Short mmCIF file of N, CA and C in Angstrom, two decimals:
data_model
loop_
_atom_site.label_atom_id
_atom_site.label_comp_id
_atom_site.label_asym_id
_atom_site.label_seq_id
_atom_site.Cartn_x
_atom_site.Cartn_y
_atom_site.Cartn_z
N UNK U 1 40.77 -18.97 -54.43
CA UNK U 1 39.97 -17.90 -53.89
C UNK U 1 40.89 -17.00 -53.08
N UNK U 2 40.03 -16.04 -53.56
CA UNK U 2 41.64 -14.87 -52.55
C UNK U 2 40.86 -13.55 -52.05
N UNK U 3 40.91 -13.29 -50.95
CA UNK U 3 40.22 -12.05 -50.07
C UNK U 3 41.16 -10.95 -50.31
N UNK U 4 41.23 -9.63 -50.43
CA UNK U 4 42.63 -8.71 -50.55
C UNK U 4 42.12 -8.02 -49.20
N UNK U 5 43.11 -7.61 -48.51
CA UNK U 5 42.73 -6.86 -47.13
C UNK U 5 43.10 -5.64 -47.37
N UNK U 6 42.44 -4.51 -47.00
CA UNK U 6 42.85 -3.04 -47.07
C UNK U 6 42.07 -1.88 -45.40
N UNK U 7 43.19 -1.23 -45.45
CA UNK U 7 42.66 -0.30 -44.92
C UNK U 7 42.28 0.86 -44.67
N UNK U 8 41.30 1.51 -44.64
CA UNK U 8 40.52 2.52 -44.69
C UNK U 8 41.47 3.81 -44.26
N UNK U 9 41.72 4.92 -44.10
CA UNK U 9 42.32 6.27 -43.72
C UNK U 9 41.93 6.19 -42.30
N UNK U 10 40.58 6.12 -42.07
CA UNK U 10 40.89 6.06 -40.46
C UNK U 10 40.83 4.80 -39.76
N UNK U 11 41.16 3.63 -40.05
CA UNK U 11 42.12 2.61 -39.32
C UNK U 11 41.03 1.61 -39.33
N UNK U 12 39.99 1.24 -40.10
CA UNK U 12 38.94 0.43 -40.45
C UNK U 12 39.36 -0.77 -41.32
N UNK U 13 39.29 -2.12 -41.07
CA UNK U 13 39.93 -3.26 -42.14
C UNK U 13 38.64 -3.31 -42.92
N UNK U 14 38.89 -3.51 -44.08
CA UNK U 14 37.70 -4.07 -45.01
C UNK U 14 38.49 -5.65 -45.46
N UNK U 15 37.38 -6.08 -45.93
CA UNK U 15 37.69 -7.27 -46.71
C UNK U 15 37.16 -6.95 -48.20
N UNK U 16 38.12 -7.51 -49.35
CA UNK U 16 37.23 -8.11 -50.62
C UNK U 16 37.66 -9.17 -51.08
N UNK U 17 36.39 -10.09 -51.39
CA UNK U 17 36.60 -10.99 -52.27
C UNK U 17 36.50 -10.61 -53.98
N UNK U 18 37.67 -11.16 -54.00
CA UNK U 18 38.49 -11.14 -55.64
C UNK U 18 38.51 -12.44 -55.93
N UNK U 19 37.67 -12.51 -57.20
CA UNK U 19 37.35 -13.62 -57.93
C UNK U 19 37.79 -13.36 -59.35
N UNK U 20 37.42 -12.71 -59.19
CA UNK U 20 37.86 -11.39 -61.41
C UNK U 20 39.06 -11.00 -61.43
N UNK U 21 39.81 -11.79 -62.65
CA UNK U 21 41.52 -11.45 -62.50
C UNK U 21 41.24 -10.15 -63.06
N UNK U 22 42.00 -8.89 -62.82
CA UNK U 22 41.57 -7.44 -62.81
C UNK U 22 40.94 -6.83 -62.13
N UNK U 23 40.47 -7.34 -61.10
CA UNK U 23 39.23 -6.62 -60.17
C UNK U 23 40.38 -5.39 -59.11
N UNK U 24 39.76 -4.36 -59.21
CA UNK U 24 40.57 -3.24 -58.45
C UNK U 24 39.51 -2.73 -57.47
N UNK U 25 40.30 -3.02 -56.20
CA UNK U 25 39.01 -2.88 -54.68
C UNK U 25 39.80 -1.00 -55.43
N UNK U 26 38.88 -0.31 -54.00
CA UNK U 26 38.76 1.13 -53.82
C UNK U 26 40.18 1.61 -53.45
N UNK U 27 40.89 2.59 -53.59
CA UNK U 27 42.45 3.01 -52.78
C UNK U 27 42.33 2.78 -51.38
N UNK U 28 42.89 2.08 -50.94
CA UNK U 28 43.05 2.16 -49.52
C UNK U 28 44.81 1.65 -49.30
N UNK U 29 45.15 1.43 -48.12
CA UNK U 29 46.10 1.12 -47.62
C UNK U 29 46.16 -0.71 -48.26
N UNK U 30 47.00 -1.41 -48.72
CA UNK U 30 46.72 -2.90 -48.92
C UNK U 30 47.56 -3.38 -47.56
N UNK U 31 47.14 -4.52 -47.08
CA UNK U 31 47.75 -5.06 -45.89
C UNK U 31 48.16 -6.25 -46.52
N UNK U 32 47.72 -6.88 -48.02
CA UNK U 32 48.56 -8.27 -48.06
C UNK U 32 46.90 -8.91 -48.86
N UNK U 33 47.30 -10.31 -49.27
CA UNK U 33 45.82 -11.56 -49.26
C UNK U 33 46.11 -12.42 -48.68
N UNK U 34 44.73 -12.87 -47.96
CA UNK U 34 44.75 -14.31 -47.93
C UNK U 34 43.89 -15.04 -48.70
N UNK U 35 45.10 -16.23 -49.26
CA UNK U 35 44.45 -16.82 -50.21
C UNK U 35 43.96 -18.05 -49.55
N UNK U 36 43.31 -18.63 -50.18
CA UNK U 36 42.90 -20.31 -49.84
C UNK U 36 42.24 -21.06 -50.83
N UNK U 37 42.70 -22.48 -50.27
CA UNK U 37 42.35 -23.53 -51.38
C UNK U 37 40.99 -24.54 -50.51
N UNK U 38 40.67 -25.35 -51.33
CA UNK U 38 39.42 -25.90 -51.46
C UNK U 38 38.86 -26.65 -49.99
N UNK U 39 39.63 -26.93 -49.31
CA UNK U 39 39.94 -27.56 -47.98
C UNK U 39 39.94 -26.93 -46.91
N UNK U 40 40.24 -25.61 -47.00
CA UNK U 40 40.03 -24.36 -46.32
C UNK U 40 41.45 -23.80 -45.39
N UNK U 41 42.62 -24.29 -46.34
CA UNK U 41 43.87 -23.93 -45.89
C UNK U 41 43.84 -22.48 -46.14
N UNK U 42 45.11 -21.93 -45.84
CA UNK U 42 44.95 -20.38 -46.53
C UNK U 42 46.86 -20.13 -45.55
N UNK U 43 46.70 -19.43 -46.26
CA UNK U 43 48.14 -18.54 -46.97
C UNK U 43 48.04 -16.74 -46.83
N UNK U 44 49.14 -16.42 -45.97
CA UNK U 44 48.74 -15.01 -46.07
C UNK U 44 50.24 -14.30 -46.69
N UNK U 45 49.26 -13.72 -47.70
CA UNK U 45 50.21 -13.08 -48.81
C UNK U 45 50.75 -11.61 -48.32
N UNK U 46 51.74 -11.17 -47.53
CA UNK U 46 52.04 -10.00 -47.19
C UNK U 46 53.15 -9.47 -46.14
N UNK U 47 53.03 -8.37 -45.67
CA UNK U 47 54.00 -8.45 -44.34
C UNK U 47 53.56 -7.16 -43.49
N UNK U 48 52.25 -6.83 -43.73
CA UNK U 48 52.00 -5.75 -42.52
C UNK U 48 51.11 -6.48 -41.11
N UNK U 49 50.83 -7.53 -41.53
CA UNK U 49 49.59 -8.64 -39.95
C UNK U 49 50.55 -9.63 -39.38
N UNK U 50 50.45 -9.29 -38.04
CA UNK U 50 50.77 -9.78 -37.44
C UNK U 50 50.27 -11.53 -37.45
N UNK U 51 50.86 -12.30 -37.28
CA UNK U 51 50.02 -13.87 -37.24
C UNK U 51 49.18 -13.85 -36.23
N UNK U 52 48.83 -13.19 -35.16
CA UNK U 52 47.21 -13.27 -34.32
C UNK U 52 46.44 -12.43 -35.60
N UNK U 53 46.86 -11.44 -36.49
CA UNK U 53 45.82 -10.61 -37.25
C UNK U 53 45.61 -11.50 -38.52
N UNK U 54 46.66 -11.88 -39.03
CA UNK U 54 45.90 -13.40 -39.90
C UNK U 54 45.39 -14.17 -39.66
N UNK U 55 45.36 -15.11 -38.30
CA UNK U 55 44.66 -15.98 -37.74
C UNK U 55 43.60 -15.08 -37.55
N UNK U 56 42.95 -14.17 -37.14
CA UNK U 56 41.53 -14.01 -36.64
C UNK U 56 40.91 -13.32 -38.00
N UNK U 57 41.39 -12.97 -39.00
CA UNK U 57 40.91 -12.73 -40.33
C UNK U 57 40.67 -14.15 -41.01
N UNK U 58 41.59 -14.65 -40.92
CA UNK U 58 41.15 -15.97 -41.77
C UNK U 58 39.95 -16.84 -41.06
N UNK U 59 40.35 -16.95 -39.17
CA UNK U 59 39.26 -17.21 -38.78
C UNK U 59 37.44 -16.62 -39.36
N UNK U 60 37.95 -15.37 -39.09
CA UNK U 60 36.35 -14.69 -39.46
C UNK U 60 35.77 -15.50 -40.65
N UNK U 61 36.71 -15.13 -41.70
CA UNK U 61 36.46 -15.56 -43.02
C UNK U 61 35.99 -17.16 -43.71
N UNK U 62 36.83 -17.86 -42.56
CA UNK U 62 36.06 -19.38 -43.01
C UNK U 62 34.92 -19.24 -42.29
N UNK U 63 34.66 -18.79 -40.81
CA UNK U 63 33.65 -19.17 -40.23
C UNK U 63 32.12 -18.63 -40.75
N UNK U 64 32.52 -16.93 -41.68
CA UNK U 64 31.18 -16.73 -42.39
C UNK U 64 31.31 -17.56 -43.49
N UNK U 65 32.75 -17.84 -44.20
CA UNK U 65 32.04 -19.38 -45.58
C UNK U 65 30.94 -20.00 -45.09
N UNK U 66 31.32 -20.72 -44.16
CA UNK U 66 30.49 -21.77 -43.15
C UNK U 66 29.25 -21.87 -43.11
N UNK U 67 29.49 -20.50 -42.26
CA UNK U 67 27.73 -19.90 -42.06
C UNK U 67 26.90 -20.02 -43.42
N UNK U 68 27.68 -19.39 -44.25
CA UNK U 68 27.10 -18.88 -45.67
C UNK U 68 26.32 -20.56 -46.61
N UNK U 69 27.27 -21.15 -46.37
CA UNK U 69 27.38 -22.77 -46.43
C UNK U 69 26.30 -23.36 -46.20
N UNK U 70 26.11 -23.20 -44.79
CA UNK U 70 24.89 -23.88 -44.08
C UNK U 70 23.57 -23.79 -44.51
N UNK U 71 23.45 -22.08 -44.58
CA UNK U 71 22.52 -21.26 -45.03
C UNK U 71 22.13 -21.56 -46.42
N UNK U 72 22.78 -21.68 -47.23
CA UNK U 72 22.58 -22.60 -48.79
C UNK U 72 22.23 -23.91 -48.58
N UNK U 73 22.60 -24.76 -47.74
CA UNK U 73 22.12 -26.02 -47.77
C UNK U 73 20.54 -26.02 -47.51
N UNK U 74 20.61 -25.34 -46.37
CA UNK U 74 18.91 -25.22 -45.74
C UNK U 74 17.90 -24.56 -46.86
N UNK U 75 18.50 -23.82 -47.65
CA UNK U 75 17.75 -23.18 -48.63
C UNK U 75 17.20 -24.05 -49.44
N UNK U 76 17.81 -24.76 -50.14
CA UNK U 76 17.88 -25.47 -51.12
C UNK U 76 17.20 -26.83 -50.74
#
């Protein structure tokens, strides 16, 4: 699983999740991916983030999996 990070013209991070080999997010600035495996390690593919800006992206990012997670269990 791999998120691509980009940023907007006026200084906004987006996230996408890229699942579709070929998938092309919108032009923006690329800052790098973080990827991760099943366990919820992750790997940051790049060199413009600082390691507090990968740590609190990757943070965000497992913690809405999580959420997202939970929220499916209860559903179901």
């Amino acid at each position: 699983m791999a998120f691509q990070l980009l940023r907007e013209d006026y200084g906004m991070f987006q996230l996408f999740y890229v699942e579709v080999p070929g998938y092309e997010a919108p032009k923006m600035e690329s800052l790098g991916k973080l990827l991760f495996d099943r366990e919820g390690n992750w790997i940051y593919d790049g060199d413009k983030l600082t390691i507090d800006e990968q740590e609190e992206a990757a943070g965000f990012i497992t913690g809405h999996r999580g959420a997202m997670d939970r929220l499916i269990k209860d559903i179901l």
